[in-house]
Short mmCIF file of C-alpha atoms and ligand atoms in Angstrom, two decimals:
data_model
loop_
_atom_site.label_atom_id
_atom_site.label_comp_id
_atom_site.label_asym_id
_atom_site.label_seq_id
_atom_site.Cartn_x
_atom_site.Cartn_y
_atom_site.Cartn_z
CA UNK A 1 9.68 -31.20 -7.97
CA UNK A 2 10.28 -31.92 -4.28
CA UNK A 3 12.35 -29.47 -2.29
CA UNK A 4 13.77 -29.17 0.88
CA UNK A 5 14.06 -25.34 0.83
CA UNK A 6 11.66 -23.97 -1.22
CA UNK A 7 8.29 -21.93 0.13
CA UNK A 8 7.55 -22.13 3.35
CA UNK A 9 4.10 -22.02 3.07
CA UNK A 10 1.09 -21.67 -0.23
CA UNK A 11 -1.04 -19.00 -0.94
CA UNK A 12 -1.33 -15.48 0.81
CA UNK A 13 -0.90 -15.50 5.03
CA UNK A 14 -4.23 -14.33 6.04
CA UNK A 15 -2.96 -13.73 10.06
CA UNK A 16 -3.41 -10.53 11.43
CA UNK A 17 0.08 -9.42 11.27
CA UNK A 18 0.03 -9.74 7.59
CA UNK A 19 -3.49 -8.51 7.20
CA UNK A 20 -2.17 -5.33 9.05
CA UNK A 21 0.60 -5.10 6.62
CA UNK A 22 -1.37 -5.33 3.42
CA UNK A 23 -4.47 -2.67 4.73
CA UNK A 24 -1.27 -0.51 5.68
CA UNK A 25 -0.80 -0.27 1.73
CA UNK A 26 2.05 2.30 2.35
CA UNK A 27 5.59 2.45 3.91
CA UNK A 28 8.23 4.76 4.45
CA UNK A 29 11.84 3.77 3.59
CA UNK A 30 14.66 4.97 4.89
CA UNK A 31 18.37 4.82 3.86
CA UNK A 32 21.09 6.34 6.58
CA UNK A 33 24.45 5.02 6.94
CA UNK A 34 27.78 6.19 6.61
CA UNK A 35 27.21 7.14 2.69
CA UNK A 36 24.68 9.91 3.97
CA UNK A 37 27.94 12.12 5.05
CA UNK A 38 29.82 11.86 1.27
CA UNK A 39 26.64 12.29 -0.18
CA UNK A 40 28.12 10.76 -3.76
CA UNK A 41 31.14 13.05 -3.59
CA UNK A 42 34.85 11.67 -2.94
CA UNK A 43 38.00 13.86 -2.60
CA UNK A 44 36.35 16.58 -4.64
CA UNK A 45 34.84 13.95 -7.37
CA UNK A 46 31.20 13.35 -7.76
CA UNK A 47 29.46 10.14 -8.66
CA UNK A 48 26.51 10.43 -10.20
CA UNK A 49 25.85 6.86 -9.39
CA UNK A 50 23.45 5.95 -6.02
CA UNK A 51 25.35 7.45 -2.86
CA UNK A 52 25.02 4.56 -1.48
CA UNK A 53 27.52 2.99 -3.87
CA UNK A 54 29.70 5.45 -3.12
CA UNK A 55 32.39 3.05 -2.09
CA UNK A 56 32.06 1.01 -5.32
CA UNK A 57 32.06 4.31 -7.36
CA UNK A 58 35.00 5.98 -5.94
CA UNK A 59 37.18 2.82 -5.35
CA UNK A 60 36.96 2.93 -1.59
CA UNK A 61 38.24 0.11 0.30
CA UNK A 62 37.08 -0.75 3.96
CA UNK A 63 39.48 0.69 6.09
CA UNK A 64 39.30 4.25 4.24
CA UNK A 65 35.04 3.82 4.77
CA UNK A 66 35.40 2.97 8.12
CA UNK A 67 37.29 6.31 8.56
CA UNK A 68 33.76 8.32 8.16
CA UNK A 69 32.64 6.39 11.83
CA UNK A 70 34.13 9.92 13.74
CA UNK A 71 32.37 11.57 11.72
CA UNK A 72 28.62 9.94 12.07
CA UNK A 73 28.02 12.61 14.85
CA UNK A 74 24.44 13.15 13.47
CA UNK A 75 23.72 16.55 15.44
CA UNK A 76 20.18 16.93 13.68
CA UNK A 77 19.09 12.90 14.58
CA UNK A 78 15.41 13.23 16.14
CA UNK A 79 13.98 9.61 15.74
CA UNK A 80 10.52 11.61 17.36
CA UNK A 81 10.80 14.33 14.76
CA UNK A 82 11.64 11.08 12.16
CA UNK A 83 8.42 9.25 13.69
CA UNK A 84 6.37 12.70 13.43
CA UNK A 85 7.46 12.79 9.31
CA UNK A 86 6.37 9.57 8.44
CA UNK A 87 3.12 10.03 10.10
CA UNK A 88 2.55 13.36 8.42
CA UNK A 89 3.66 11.83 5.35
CA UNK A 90 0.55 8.64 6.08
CA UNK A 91 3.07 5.98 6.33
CA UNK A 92 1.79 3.03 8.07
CA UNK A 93 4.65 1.55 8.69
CA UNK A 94 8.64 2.45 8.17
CA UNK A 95 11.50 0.10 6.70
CA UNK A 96 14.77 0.95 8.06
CA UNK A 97 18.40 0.47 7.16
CA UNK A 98 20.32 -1.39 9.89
CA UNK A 99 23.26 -2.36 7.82
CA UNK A 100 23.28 -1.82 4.31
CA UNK A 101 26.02 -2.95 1.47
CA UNK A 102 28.67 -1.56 3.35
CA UNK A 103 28.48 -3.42 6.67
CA UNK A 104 28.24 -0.39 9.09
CA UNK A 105 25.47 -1.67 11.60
CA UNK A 106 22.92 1.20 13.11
CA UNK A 107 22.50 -0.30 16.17
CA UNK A 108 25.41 -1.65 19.05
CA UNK A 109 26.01 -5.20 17.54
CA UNK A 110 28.51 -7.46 19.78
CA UNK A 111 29.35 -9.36 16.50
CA UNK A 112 31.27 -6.46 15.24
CA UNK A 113 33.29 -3.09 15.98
CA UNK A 114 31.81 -1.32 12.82
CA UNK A 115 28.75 -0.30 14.38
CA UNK A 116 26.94 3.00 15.81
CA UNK A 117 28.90 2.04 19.30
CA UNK A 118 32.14 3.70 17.90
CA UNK A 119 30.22 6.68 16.54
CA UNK A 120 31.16 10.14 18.54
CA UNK A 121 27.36 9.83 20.53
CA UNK A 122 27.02 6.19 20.12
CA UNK A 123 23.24 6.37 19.98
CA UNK A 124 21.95 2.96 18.87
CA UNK A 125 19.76 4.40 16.03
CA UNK A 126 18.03 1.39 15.19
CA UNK A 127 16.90 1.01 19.15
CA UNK A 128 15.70 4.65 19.52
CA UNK A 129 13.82 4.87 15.74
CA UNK A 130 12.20 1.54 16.86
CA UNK A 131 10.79 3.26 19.91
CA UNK A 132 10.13 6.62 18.29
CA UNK A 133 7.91 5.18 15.18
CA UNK A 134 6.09 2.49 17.72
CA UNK A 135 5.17 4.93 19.98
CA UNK A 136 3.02 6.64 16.89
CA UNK A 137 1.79 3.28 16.41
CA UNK A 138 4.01 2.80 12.90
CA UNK A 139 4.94 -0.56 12.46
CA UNK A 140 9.03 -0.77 11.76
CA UNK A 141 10.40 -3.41 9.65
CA UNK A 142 14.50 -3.74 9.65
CA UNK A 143 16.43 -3.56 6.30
CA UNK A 144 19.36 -6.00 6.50
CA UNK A 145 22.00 -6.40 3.34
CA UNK A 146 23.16 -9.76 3.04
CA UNK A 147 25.63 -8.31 0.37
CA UNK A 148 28.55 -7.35 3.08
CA UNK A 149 31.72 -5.15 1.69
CA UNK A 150 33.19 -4.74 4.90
CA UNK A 151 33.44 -7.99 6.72
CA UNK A 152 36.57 -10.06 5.18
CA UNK A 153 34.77 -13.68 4.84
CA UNK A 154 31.89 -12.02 2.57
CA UNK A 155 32.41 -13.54 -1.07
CA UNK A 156 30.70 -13.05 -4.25
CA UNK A 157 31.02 -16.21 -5.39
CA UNK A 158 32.70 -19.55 -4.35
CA UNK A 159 35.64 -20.97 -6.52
CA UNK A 160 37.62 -22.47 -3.55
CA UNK A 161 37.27 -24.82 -0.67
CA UNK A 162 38.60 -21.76 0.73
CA UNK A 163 36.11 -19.26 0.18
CA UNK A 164 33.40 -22.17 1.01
CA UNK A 165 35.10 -21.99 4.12
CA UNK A 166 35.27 -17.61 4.74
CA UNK A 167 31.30 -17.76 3.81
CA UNK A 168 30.43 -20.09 5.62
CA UNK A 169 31.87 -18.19 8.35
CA UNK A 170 30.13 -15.25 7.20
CA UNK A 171 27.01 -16.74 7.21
CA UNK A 172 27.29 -17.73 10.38
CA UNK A 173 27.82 -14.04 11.71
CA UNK A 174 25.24 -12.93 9.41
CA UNK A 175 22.72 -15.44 11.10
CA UNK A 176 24.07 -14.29 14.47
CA UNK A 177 23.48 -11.14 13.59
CA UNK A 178 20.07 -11.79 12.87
CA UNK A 179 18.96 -13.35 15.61
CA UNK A 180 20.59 -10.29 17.63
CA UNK A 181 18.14 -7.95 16.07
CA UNK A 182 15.29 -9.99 16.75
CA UNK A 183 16.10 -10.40 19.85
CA UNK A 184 16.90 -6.59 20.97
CA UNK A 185 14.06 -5.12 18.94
CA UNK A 186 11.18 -7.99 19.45
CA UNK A 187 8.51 -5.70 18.44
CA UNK A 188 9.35 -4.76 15.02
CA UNK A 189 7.10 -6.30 12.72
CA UNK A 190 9.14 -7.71 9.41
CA UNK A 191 12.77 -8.08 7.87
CA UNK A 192 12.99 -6.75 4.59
CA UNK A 193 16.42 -8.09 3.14
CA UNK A 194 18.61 -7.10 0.41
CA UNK A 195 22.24 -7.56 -1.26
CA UNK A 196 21.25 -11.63 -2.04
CA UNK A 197 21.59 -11.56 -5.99
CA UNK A 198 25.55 -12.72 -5.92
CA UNK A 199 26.12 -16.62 -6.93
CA UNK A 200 27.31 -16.84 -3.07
CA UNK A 201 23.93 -16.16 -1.61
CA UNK A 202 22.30 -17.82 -4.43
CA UNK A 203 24.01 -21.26 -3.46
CA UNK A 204 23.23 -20.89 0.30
CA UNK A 205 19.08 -21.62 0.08
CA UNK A 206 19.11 -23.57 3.09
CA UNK A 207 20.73 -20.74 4.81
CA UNK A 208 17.75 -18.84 3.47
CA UNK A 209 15.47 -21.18 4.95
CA UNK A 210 17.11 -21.33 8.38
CA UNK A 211 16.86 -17.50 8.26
CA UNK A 212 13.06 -17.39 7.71
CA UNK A 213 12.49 -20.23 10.27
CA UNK A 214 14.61 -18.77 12.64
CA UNK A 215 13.44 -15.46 12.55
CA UNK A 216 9.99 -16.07 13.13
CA UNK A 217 10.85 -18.59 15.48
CA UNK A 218 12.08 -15.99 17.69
CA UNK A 219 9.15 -12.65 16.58
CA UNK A 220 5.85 -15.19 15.82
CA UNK A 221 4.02 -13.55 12.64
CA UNK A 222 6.93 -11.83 11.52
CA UNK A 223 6.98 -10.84 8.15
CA UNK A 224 9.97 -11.59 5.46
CA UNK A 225 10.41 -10.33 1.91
CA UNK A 226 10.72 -12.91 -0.91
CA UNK A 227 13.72 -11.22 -1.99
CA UNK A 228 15.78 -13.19 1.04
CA UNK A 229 14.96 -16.17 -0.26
CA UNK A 230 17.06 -19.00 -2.58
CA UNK A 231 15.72 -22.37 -3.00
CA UNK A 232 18.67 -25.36 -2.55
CA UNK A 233 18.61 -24.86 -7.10
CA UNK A 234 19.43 -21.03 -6.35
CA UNK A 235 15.74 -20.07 -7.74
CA UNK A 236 14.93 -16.74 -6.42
CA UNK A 237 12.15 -15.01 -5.14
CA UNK A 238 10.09 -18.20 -6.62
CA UNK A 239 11.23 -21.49 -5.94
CA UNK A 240 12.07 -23.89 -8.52
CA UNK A 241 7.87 -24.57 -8.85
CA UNK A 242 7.46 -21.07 -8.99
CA UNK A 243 5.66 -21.16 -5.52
CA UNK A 244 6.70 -17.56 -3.78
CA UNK A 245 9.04 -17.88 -1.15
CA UNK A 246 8.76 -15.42 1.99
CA UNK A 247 5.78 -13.55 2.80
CA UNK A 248 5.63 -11.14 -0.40
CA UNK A 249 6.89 -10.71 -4.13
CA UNK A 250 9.59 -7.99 -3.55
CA UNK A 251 10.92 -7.78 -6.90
CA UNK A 252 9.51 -4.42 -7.75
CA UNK A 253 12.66 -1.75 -7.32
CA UNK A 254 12.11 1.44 -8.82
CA UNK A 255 10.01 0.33 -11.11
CA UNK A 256 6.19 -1.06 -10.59
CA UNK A 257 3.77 -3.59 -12.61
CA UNK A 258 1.98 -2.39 -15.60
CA UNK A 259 -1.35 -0.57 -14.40
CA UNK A 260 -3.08 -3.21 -16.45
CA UNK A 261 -1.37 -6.13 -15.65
CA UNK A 262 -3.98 -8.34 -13.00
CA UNK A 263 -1.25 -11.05 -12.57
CA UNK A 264 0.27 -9.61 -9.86
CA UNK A 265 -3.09 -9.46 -8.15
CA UNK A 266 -2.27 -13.11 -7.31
CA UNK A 267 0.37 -12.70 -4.80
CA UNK A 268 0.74 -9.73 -1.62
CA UNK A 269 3.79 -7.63 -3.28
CA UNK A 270 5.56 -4.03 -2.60
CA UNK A 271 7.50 -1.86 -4.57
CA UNK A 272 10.06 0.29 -3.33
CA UNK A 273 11.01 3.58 -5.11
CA UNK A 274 13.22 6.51 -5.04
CA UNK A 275 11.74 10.34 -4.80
CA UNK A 276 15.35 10.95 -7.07
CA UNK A 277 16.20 8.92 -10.10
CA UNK A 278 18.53 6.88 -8.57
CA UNK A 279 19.56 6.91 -5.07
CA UNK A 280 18.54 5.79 -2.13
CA UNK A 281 21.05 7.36 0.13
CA UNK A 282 21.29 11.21 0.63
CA UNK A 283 22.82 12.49 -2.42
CA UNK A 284 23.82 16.53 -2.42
CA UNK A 285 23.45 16.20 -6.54
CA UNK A 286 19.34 15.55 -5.60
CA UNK A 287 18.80 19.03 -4.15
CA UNK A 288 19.22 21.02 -7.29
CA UNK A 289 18.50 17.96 -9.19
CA UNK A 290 15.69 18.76 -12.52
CA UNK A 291 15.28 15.36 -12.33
CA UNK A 292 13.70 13.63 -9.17
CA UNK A 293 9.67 12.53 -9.32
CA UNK A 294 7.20 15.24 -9.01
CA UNK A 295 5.30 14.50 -5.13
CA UNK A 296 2.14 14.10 -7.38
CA UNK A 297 4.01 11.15 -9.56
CA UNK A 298 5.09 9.66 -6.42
CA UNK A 299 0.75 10.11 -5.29
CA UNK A 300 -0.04 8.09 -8.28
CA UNK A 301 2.31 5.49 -7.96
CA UNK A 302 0.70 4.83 -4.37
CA UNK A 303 -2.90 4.77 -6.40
CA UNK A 304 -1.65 2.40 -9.02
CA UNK A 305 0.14 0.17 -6.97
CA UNK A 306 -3.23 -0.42 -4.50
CA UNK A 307 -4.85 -0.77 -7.36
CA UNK A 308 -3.02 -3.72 -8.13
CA UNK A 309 -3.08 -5.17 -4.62
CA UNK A 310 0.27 -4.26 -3.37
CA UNK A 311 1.89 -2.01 -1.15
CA UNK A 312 3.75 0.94 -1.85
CA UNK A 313 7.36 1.67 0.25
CA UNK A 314 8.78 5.43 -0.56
CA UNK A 315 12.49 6.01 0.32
CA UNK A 316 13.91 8.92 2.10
CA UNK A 317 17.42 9.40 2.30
CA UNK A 318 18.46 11.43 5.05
CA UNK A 319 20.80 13.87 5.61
CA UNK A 320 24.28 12.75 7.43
CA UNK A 321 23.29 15.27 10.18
CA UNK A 322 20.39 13.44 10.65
CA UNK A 323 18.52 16.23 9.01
CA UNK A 324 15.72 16.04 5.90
CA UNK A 325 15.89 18.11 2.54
CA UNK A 326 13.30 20.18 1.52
CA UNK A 327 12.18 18.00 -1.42
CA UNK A 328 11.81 15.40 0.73
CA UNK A 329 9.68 17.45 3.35
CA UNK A 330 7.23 18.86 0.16
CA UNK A 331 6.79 15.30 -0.82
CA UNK A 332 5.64 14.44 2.51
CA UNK A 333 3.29 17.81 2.99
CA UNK A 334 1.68 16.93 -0.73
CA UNK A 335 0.82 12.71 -0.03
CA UNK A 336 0.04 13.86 3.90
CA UNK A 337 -2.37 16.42 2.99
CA UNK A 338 -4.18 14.17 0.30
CA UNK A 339 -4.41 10.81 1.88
CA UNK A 340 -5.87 12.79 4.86
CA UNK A 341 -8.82 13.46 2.89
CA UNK A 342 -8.82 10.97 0.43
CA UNK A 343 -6.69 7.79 2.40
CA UNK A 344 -10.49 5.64 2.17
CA UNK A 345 -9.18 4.85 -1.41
CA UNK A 346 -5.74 3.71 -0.35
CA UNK A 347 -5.82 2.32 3.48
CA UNK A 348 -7.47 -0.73 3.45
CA UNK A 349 -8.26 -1.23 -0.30
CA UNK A 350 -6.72 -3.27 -3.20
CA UNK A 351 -8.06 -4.25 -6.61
CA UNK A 352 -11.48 -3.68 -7.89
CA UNK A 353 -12.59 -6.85 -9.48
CA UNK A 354 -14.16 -6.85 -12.55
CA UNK A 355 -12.96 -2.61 -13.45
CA UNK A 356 -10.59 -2.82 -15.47
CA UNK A 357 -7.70 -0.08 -16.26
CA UNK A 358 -9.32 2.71 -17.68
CA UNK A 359 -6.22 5.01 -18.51
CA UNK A 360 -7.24 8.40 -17.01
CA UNK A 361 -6.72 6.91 -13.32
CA UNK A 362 -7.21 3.58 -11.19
CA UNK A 363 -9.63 1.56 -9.06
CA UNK A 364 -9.37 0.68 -6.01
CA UNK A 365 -12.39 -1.42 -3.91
CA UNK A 366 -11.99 -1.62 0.37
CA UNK A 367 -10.84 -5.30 1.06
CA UNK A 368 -13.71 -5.22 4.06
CA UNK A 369 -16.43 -3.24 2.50
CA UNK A 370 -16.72 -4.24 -1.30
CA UNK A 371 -16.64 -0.20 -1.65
CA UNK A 372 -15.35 0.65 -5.58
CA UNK A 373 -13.27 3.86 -5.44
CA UNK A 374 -12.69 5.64 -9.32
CA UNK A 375 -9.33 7.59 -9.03
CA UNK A 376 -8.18 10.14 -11.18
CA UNK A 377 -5.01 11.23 -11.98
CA UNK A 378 -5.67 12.25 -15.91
CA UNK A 379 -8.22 14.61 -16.79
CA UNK A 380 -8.87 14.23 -20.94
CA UNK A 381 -9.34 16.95 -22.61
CA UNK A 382 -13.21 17.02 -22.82
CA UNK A 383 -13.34 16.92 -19.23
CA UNK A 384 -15.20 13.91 -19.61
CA UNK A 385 -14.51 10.55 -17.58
CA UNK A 386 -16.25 7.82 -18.72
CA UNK A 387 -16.33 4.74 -16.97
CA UNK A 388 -16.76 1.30 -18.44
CA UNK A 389 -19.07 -0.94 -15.48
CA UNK A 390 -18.46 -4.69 -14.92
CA UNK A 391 -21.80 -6.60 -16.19
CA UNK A 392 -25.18 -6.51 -14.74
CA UNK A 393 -23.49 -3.21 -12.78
CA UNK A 394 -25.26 -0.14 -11.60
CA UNK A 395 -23.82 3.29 -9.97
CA UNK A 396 -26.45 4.11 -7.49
CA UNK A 397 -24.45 7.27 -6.76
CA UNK A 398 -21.04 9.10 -6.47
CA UNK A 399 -19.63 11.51 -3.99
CA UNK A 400 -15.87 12.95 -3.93
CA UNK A 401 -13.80 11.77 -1.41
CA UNK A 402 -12.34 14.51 -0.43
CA UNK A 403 -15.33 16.62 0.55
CA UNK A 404 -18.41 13.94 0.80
CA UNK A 405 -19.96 16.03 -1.82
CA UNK A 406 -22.50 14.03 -4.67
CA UNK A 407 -20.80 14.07 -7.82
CA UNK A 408 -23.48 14.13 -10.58
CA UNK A 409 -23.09 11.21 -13.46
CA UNK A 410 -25.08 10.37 -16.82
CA UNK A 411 -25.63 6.73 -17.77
CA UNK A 412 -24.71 6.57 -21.56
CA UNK A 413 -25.41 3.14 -21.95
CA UNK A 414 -25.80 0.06 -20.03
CA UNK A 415 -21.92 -0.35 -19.83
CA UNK A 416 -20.97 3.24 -19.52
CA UNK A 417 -21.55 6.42 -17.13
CA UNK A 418 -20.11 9.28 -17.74
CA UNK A 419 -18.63 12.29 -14.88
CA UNK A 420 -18.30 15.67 -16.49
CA UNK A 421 -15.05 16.89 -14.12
CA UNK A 422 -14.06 20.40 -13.75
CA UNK A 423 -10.32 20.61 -15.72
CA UNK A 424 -9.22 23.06 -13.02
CA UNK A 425 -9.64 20.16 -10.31
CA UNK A 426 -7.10 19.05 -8.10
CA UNK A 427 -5.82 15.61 -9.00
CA UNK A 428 -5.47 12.76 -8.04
CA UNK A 429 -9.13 12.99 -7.70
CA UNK A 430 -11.06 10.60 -5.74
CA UNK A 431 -14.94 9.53 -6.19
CA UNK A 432 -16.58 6.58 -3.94
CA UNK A 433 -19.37 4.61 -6.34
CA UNK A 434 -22.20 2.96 -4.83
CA UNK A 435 -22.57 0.41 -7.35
CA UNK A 436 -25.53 -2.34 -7.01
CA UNK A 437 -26.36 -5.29 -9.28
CA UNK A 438 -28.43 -5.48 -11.88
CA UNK A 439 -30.80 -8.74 -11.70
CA UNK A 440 -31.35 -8.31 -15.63
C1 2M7 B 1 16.63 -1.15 -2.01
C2 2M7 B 1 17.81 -0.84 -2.89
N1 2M7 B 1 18.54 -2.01 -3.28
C3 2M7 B 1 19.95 -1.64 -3.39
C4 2M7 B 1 20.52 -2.02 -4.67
C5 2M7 B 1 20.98 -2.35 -5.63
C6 2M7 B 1 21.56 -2.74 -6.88
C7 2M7 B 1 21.93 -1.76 -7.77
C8 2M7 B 1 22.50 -2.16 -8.99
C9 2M7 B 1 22.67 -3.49 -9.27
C10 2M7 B 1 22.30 -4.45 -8.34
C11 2M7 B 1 21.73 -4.07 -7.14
C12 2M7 B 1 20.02 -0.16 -3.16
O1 2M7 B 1 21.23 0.26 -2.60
C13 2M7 B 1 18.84 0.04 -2.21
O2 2M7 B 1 19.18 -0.43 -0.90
#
């Protein structure tokens, strides 16, 4: 069907920018805001629900929220100790909170009063972490909520001429806002926006459109999450002929595709997850929580996502002192110290063509190189991992990863080798395969 505001553009963006962005396979996110002083707890109750709900949760209304601004003193902020984290942690990139659900903005906006400027230092947070991350050569990408509990025009839906006319006004500061950031901060790379599922934002598409235009308008290349994007029938994500709208399929929250399922091989996509079960900002409840991922669970979401061809962005939540936990800081020693020695299989790579999923790991192959990488994250029982080839496909040789040592392999049959692997190994456990064809 024609469409005014549906995709911008067909097919994947093959510009450097975005090339950049899909070899960098792996982002850190990062949720700070007002909610990361409560930490889910209100007048001596606490929520179990995200922190960053908080408001919702407790029944807070905006003037009460706005009353945790004195106390955003953030003594423990280091955006060089922040940049030095996500590069120990072999983040290639960092997506950023600059005004979540609640409307407080991290960096001096003139559009508003509810912003960093009023905070006891008055740091602008988002200017500084900018800096700090693209300094270590990180690329930053700026988390926006359309979604807006603060501002008094924001609506959830339109029933009135009214409220047509308090969104409309909204938008409009929204969009102002917008262009602000890109303006102040012209070297981040991408806008990763959120808070767009209500029947308000849904019937705005062309202000969806506008926003995409504009913004790379003003930062050429930049690079925009699906999940801003409404077509002028409210389709999401997809427009109305199911062509993807933005830059990549952000759909994926807390949750990823199948291991098996190729489809999404079609389109550039990232998930975002949370290290707890469900929060994004700080939460006290997480520190003695039983129940957030193991670092290792997180490791193999990173595998099986690449494996699929899309990226992988892992939320942090820090502190309201500005300060990490120490669940947080063992997640980033355990994926630092492994994609140090094993990152060939993640930077750089997507899908292996023609392997499928063989259950006791993942496949990766390097975009550039063709290389096939067999990953490992369950060791059966016999020890033995056997590996089902594409047709007409040889394994000239293996070598781990990790240590460039040759990793000895029988051929069972035409179809099948076989790797006897030590059961006391440390997984994920990464071989390269110099495979050749067969001209049988
Ligand atoms: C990236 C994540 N998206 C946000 C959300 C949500 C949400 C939660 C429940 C129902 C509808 C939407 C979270 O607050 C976090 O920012």
């Amino acid at each position: 069907m024609p469409l005014m505001y549906g995709a911008q553009s067909e097919g994947r963006r093959d510009d450097e920018t975005m090339r950049r962005f899909r070899h960098d396979r792996f982002g850190q996110f990062i949720h700070w805001g007002l909610y990361s002083i409560p930490a889910g707890s209100w007048n001596g109750v606490t929520y179990d629900y995200a922190a960053e709900f908080l408001p919702q949760s407790a029944g807070i209304g905006p003037a009460r929220w706005a009353g945790l601004v004195d106390d955003f003193a953030a003594p423990e902020f280091d955006p060089e100790a922040w940049a030095s984290l996500a590069a120990d942690l072999g983040a290639r990139y960092v997506t950023v909170t600059a005004k979540h659900h609640d409307g407080f903005c991290l960096w001096p906006s003139s559009l508003t009063d509810f912003t960093v400027a009023a905070t006891p230092r008055g740091r602008d947070v988002i200017g500084e972490l900018v800096h700090a991350y693209t300094a270590r050569g990180i690329a930053v990408h700026l988390y926006y909520s359309v979604l807006d509990w603060h501002h008094p025009d924001w609506r959830y839906a339109i029933s009135s001429s009214q409220d047509e006319e308090a969104f409309d006004r909204y938008l409009s500061y929204a969009g102002e806002q917008l262009r602000e950031l890109a303006t102040r901060y012209p070297n981040v790379r991408g806008f990763w926006f959120d808070g767009t599922w209500d029947e308000s934002v849904k019937a705005n598409g062309r202000w969806s459109w506008e926003i995409e235009c504009m913004l790379k308008r003003l930062i050429p290349g930049a690079i925009v999450n699906s999940r801003l994007r409404a077509d002028e029938h409210g389709a999401r994500h997809r427009d109305s002929n199911g062509a993807l709208m933005g830059d990549y399929f952000s759909g994926f929250e807390r949750r990823l595709p199948d291991p098996w399922d190729r489809t999404v091989t079609a389109e550039d996509w990232e998930a975002c997850v949370t290290i707890p079960q469900n929060s994004w900002g700080y939460h006290a409840g997480a520190e003695v929580a039983r129940t957030h991922k193991h670092p290792l669970e997180l490791l193999e979401q990173l595998v099986q996502a690449v494996s699929l061809g899309g990226n992988l962005l892992l939320n942090f939540g820090p502190r309201g002192d500005g300060s990490f936990a120490p669940f947080e800081k063992d997640v980033v020693h355990t994926l630092g110290a492994w994609l140090e020695t094993n990152g060939a299989c993640i930077y750089g790579c997507g899908p292996a063509d023609g392997w499928d999923y063989p259950g006791w790991g993942y496949y990766t192959a390097d975009a550039e190189t063709g290389a096939v990488y067999a990953v490992v994250t369950r060791i059966p029982v016999s020890g033995a991992i056997a590996l089902q080839l594409p047709e007409r496909t040889r394994v000239r040789n293996a070598t781990a990863v990790a240590t460039g040592r040759p990793v000895p392999f029988a051929v069972r049959d035409d179809r099948t080798v076989r790797f006897e692997v030590d059961r006391a190994s440390v997984i994920p456990l990464a071989f390269a395969l110099e495979v050749e064809q067969r001209d049988d």
